[in-house]
Amino acid sequence: MEMSVLHEDLGRSIAAESEFPDFSAAAVNSTWFNSYHAYADHLGFLRGLQQQYPSQSEIVTSGSSLQGNAITGIHLFGSAGKGVKPAIVIHGTVHAREWIGTMVVEYFAYNLLTNYASNSEIKAFVDKYDFYFFPVVNPDGFIYTQTTDRMWRKNRQTTSGSSCLGHDINRNWNFQWSATGGASTDPCADDFKGTSAGDTPEFKALSSWMAGIKKKQGLKLFIDYHAYSQLFMTPYGYSCSAVAPKNTELQSLAKGAVAAIKAQSGFDYKYGPICSTIYKATGSSVDYVNDVIGSEYTFTSELRDTGRYGFVLPAAQIVPSGQEAYAGFRYLLLNMR
């Protein structure tokens, strides 16, 4: 049997990752992406970025978490003003321990805003679509990973009759929630689906907000970023035999996105439907947004790496992760019909 060491000292890796630098919202710049950050500083980063570009952005919330934390994002818009163009919605960190997702979503927002005035391609993107970036859609769990348990995944919801806490928000969306084999009914499991479909406050907030955006503007694209495994996936998660509408086009776009990632960084990503590419997953945001809300294009991506560092990805890989993920995102923006 071949064996390999993933972390020489996982505790040391976590400690190094959690040495958060001091941050001032008045000085938002690219050094933000040199390290991971405390949750409060992520909110400060979004506010500071918005204040630097007040005519092209605003802070938005898509409701509140179980513990009352606002699910905070930043809305980018171009020359036509806000709320009048098809929407692109990007989620990160629904699973609390996936810190690289937070940074990548923020990298997208930073890249688009800081280059809008000087890059004609980016200007065209932002003038064509409204972008809504939500770096942390599970704030309660994310805070818990920074204070108590770095490997925590779920929210912090209680379950009657169990001492175990947390529901997996990304197994709780009210579409094919009852399908078997794609989530756990054990409250102590990391992928506990909840006691009923859509019983997490985060699902209720996110789905209601997104339905409103779809009705007002139309929803062009939804992507949910995760870690890790280096995958770029399409619906469905609930079934390996069901075929999503527009599947041929979705697979073509996913194939192009992973080729763009490869060309940018040399890293290999696999693509395909969720169920056959990674595993069966019921009650996921991607399946719900695709079929219930009706996003025109819907994807999910597992970012770096393939297991060498796993969830505790070194900070030195934040910028490369952002660059390659943006290459895939850019491909979609250029090639969606």
Coordinates of C-alpha atoms in Angstrom, one line a residue:
M1 CA 0.0 0.0 0.0
E2 CA 1.4 3.4 -1.0
M3 CA 1.0 6.1 1.6
S4 CA 1.6 9.9 1.4
V5 CA 1.8 12.6 4.0
L6 CA -0.8 15.3 3.4
H7 CA 0.3 17.7 6.3
E8 CA 3.5 17.2 8.2
D9 CA 1.7 18.9 11.1
L10 CA -2.0 19.8 10.5
G11 CA -2.3 21.7 13.7
R12 CA 0.6 23.9 12.6
S13 CA -0.9 24.4 9.1
I14 CA -4.2 25.5 10.7
A15 CA -2.4 27.8 13.1
A16 CA -0.4 29.4 10.3
E17 CA -3.6 29.8 8.2
S18 CA -5.4 31.5 11.1
E19 CA -2.7 34.2 11.8
F20 CA -5.0 36.9 10.4
P21 CA -3.3 40.2 9.6
D22 CA -4.5 43.6 10.7
F23 CA -6.9 45.1 8.2
S24 CA -8.2 48.5 7.4
A25 CA -11.2 48.9 5.2
A26 CA -9.8 52.3 4.1
A27 CA -6.9 50.5 2.5
V28 CA -8.4 47.8 0.3
N29 CA -5.8 46.6 -2.2
S30 CA -4.4 43.4 -3.7
T31 CA -2.5 42.4 -0.6
W32 CA -5.8 41.3 0.8
F33 CA -5.3 38.1 -1.2
N34 CA -1.9 37.3 0.5
S35 CA -3.6 35.7 3.5
Y36 CA -6.9 34.4 5.0
H37 CA -8.9 36.7 7.2
A38 CA -11.3 37.0 10.2
Y39 CA -15.0 37.1 9.3
A40 CA -15.4 40.7 10.5
D41 CA -12.6 41.7 8.1
H42 CA -14.3 40.1 5.2
L43 CA -17.3 42.4 5.9
G44 CA -14.9 45.3 6.1
F45 CA -13.2 44.3 2.8
L46 CA -16.6 44.3 1.0
R47 CA -17.5 47.7 2.5
G48 CA -14.1 49.2 1.7
L49 CA -14.2 47.9 -1.8
Q50 CA -17.7 49.3 -2.3
Q51 CA -16.6 52.7 -0.9
Q52 CA -13.8 52.9 -3.5
Y53 CA -16.3 52.3 -6.3
P54 CA -19.6 53.8 -5.1
S55 CA -20.9 54.5 -8.6
Q56 CA -20.6 50.9 -9.7
S57 CA -21.4 48.8 -6.6
E58 CA -23.5 48.5 -3.5
I59 CA -23.5 46.3 -0.4
V60 CA -26.5 43.9 -0.4
T61 CA -27.8 41.2 1.9
S62 CA -29.8 38.1 1.0
G63 CA -31.3 37.7 4.4
S64 CA -30.0 36.4 7.7
S65 CA -28.5 33.2 9.1
L66 CA -29.8 31.2 12.1
Q67 CA -27.8 33.3 14.5
G68 CA -28.8 36.6 12.9
N69 CA -25.7 37.3 10.8
A70 CA -26.5 39.1 7.6
I71 CA -25.6 37.1 4.5
T72 CA -23.6 39.9 2.9
G73 CA -22.6 40.4 -0.6
I74 CA -21.5 43.1 -3.1
H75 CA -23.5 44.0 -6.2
L76 CA -21.6 45.3 -9.3
F77 CA -23.3 47.2 -12.1
G78 CA -22.1 49.1 -15.1
S79 CA -23.1 52.1 -17.2
A80 CA -26.8 51.3 -17.4
G81 CA -27.2 51.5 -13.6
K82 CA -28.3 48.9 -11.1
G83 CA -31.0 46.2 -11.3
V84 CA -31.8 46.5 -15.0
K85 CA -29.7 43.8 -16.6
P86 CA -29.7 40.0 -16.3
A87 CA -28.2 38.9 -13.0
I88 CA -25.2 36.6 -12.3
V89 CA -25.1 35.3 -8.7
I90 CA -22.0 33.7 -7.2
H91 CA -22.0 31.9 -3.8
G92 CA -19.0 30.8 -1.7
T93 CA -18.5 29.0 1.6
V94 CA -21.8 27.3 2.1
H95 CA -19.6 24.7 3.7
A96 CA -17.9 26.6 6.5
R97 CA -14.4 25.0 6.3
E98 CA -13.9 25.8 2.6
W99 CA -12.1 29.1 3.1
I100 CA -10.6 29.2 -0.3
G101 CA -14.1 29.7 -1.7
T102 CA -14.5 32.9 0.2
M103 CA -11.3 34.3 -1.2
V104 CA -12.0 33.3 -4.8
V105 CA -15.4 35.0 -4.8
E106 CA -13.9 38.1 -3.4
Y107 CA -11.1 37.9 -6.0
F108 CA -13.8 38.0 -8.8
A109 CA -15.4 41.1 -7.3
Y110 CA -12.1 42.8 -6.8
N111 CA -10.9 42.0 -10.3
L112 CA -14.0 43.3 -12.0
L113 CA -14.2 46.5 -10.0
T114 CA -10.6 47.5 -10.1
N115 CA -10.2 46.8 -13.8
Y116 CA -13.5 48.2 -15.0
A117 CA -12.1 51.5 -16.1
S118 CA -9.0 50.2 -17.8
N119 CA -10.0 46.8 -19.3
S120 CA -12.5 46.9 -22.2
E121 CA -13.4 43.3 -21.8
I122 CA -14.2 43.6 -18.1
K123 CA -16.1 46.8 -18.8
A124 CA -18.2 45.0 -21.4
F125 CA -19.0 42.2 -18.9
V126 CA -20.1 44.6 -16.1
D127 CA -22.1 46.7 -18.6
K128 CA -23.9 43.6 -19.8
Y129 CA -24.7 41.9 -16.5
D130 CA -25.4 42.7 -12.9
F131 CA -23.1 40.7 -10.7
Y132 CA -24.0 39.6 -7.1
F133 CA -21.1 38.1 -5.2
F134 CA -21.7 36.4 -1.8
P135 CA -18.4 35.2 -0.4
V136 CA -19.8 33.6 2.7
V137 CA -23.4 32.2 2.6
N138 CA -22.9 30.3 5.9
P139 CA -21.6 33.0 8.2
D140 CA -22.5 31.1 11.5
G141 CA -20.5 28.1 10.4
F142 CA -17.7 30.2 9.0
I143 CA -17.3 32.0 12.3
Y144 CA -17.3 28.7 14.2
T145 CA -14.4 27.5 12.0
Q146 CA -12.4 30.5 13.1
T147 CA -13.2 30.3 16.8
T148 CA -13.7 26.6 17.6
D149 CA -13.4 23.9 15.0
R150 CA -11.6 24.5 11.7
M151 CA -13.1 21.5 10.1
W152 CA -16.7 22.4 10.7
R153 CA -19.0 22.1 7.7
K154 CA -22.6 22.8 8.5
N155 CA -24.6 25.7 10.0
R156 CA -25.2 25.8 13.8
Q157 CA -28.8 24.6 13.9
T158 CA -30.2 22.4 16.6
T159 CA -32.2 19.2 15.9
S160 CA -34.9 18.0 18.3
G161 CA -33.9 14.8 20.1
S162 CA -30.2 15.1 19.2
S163 CA -27.2 16.7 20.9
C164 CA -25.5 17.1 17.6
L165 CA -25.6 20.5 16.0
G166 CA -25.8 21.7 12.4
H167 CA -27.7 21.1 9.2
D168 CA -25.9 20.9 5.8
I169 CA -27.3 23.9 4.0
N170 CA -26.3 22.4 0.7
R171 CA -28.4 19.3 1.3
N172 CA -31.4 21.2 2.5
W173 CA -32.7 23.1 -0.6
N174 CA -36.3 22.1 -1.4
F175 CA -35.8 20.2 -4.6
Q176 CA -35.5 16.4 -4.6
W177 CA -34.7 16.7 -0.9
S178 CA -36.5 13.3 -0.3
A179 CA -34.5 11.4 -2.9
T180 CA -32.4 8.7 -1.2
G181 CA -28.7 8.2 -1.2
G182 CA -27.5 11.8 -1.5
A183 CA -27.5 13.0 2.0
S184 CA -27.6 11.7 5.6
T185 CA -30.6 11.6 8.0
D186 CA -28.2 11.4 10.9
P187 CA -28.0 14.8 12.8
C188 CA -24.4 14.0 13.7
A189 CA -23.3 13.5 10.1
D190 CA -21.5 16.2 8.1
D191 CA -24.1 16.0 5.3
F192 CA -27.2 15.9 7.5
K193 CA -30.0 17.1 5.3
G194 CA -32.2 18.6 8.1
T195 CA -35.4 17.4 9.5
S196 CA -37.5 18.7 6.6
A197 CA -36.9 20.2 3.2
G198 CA -35.9 23.8 3.4
D199 CA -35.8 24.0 7.2
T200 CA -32.6 26.0 7.4
P201 CA -32.9 29.8 7.7
E202 CA -30.1 30.2 5.2
F203 CA -32.0 28.2 2.5
K204 CA -35.1 30.3 3.1
A205 CA -33.2 33.6 2.9
L206 CA -31.1 32.7 -0.1
S207 CA -33.9 31.1 -2.2
S208 CA -36.3 33.9 -1.5
W209 CA -33.8 36.6 -2.4
M210 CA -32.8 34.8 -5.6
A211 CA -36.4 34.2 -6.7
G212 CA -36.9 38.0 -6.3
I213 CA -33.8 38.7 -8.5
K214 CA -35.0 36.2 -11.1
K215 CA -38.4 37.9 -11.2
K216 CA -37.0 41.4 -11.4
Q217 CA -34.0 41.0 -13.7
G218 CA -33.8 37.5 -14.9
L219 CA -31.1 35.1 -13.7
K220 CA -28.4 34.4 -16.4
L221 CA -25.9 32.4 -14.4
F222 CA -25.5 30.9 -10.9
I223 CA -22.2 29.3 -9.6
D224 CA -21.6 27.8 -6.2
Y225 CA -17.9 27.6 -5.3
H226 CA -16.6 24.8 -3.0
A227 CA -13.4 23.1 -2.1
Y228 CA -11.7 20.8 -2.8
S229 CA -11.2 18.3 -5.8
Q230 CA -10.7 20.5 -8.9
L231 CA -14.0 19.9 -10.6
F232 CA -16.4 22.1 -12.7
M233 CA -19.8 20.6 -12.6
T234 CA -23.4 20.9 -13.9
P235 CA -26.8 19.6 -12.7
Y236 CA -27.9 17.2 -11.5
G237 CA -26.7 16.0 -8.1
Y238 CA -29.8 14.1 -7.1
S239 CA -29.7 11.6 -9.9
C240 CA -27.1 10.1 -12.2
S241 CA -29.7 9.3 -14.8
A242 CA -31.7 12.5 -15.0
V243 CA -30.5 14.9 -17.7
A244 CA -30.7 18.6 -17.2
P245 CA -32.3 20.9 -19.8
K246 CA -29.6 22.4 -22.1
N247 CA -27.3 19.6 -20.9
T248 CA -25.3 19.6 -24.2
E249 CA -24.6 23.3 -24.0
L250 CA -23.8 23.0 -20.2
Q251 CA -21.3 20.3 -20.9
S252 CA -19.7 22.3 -23.7
L253 CA -19.4 25.3 -21.5
A254 CA -18.0 23.2 -18.6
K255 CA -15.4 21.6 -21.0
G256 CA -14.4 25.1 -22.2
A257 CA -14.1 26.4 -18.7
V258 CA -11.7 23.6 -17.6
A259 CA -9.7 24.1 -20.7
A260 CA -9.4 27.8 -19.9
I261 CA -8.3 26.9 -16.3
K262 CA -5.7 24.5 -17.7
A263 CA -4.4 27.1 -20.1
Q264 CA -4.1 29.6 -17.3
S265 CA -2.4 27.6 -14.6
G266 CA -1.7 24.1 -15.9
F267 CA -4.0 22.6 -13.3
D268 CA -6.3 19.8 -14.4
Y269 CA -10.0 20.1 -13.5
K270 CA -12.6 17.4 -14.4
Y271 CA -16.1 18.3 -15.6
G272 CA -19.5 16.7 -15.9
P273 CA -22.8 16.3 -14.0
I274 CA -22.5 16.4 -10.2
C275 CA -23.8 12.9 -9.5
S276 CA -21.5 11.1 -12.0
T277 CA -18.4 13.4 -11.4
I278 CA -18.2 13.5 -7.6
Y279 CA -21.1 11.8 -5.9
K280 CA -24.9 11.9 -5.5
A281 CA -26.0 15.0 -3.7
T282 CA -29.7 15.7 -2.9
G283 CA -31.1 19.0 -1.9
S284 CA -28.3 21.1 -3.4
S285 CA -28.4 24.7 -4.4
V286 CA -27.4 23.9 -8.0
D287 CA -30.3 21.6 -8.6
Y288 CA -32.8 23.9 -7.0
V289 CA -31.6 27.1 -8.7
N290 CA -31.6 25.2 -12.1
D291 CA -35.1 23.7 -11.9
V292 CA -37.1 25.8 -9.4
I293 CA -35.7 29.3 -9.8
G294 CA -34.8 28.7 -13.4
S295 CA -31.3 30.1 -13.9
E296 CA -30.4 30.0 -17.5
Y297 CA -27.0 28.5 -16.7
T298 CA -26.1 26.7 -13.5
F299 CA -22.7 25.3 -12.3
T300 CA -20.8 24.4 -9.2
S301 CA -17.0 24.2 -8.9
E302 CA -14.7 22.4 -6.5
L303 CA -11.6 24.5 -6.2
R304 CA -8.0 23.4 -5.4
D305 CA -6.6 21.0 -4.5
T306 CA -7.0 17.3 -5.0
G307 CA -6.1 16.4 -1.4
R308 CA -2.5 17.4 -0.8
Y309 CA -3.7 20.2 1.5
G310 CA -7.4 19.7 1.3
F311 CA -9.5 22.3 3.2
V312 CA -6.3 23.9 4.7
L313 CA -4.9 25.3 1.4
P314 CA -1.9 27.4 2.0
A315 CA -2.4 31.2 1.6
A316 CA 0.2 31.2 -1.1
Q317 CA -2.4 29.5 -3.3
I318 CA -5.1 32.1 -2.9
V319 CA -4.1 34.3 -5.8
P320 CA -3.3 31.3 -8.2
S321 CA -6.7 29.8 -7.2
G322 CA -8.4 33.1 -8.0
Q323 CA -6.6 33.5 -11.3
E324 CA -7.5 30.0 -12.6
A325 CA -11.1 30.2 -11.3
Y326 CA -11.5 33.5 -13.0
A327 CA -10.2 32.0 -16.3
G328 CA -13.0 29.5 -16.1
F329 CA -15.6 32.2 -15.2
R330 CA -14.3 34.4 -18.0
Y331 CA -14.9 31.6 -20.5
L332 CA -18.5 31.4 -19.4
L333 CA -19.0 35.1 -19.7
L334 CA -17.5 35.1 -23.2
N335 CA -19.4 32.0 -24.5
M336 CA -22.9 32.0 -22.8
R337 CA -25.5 32.7 -25.5

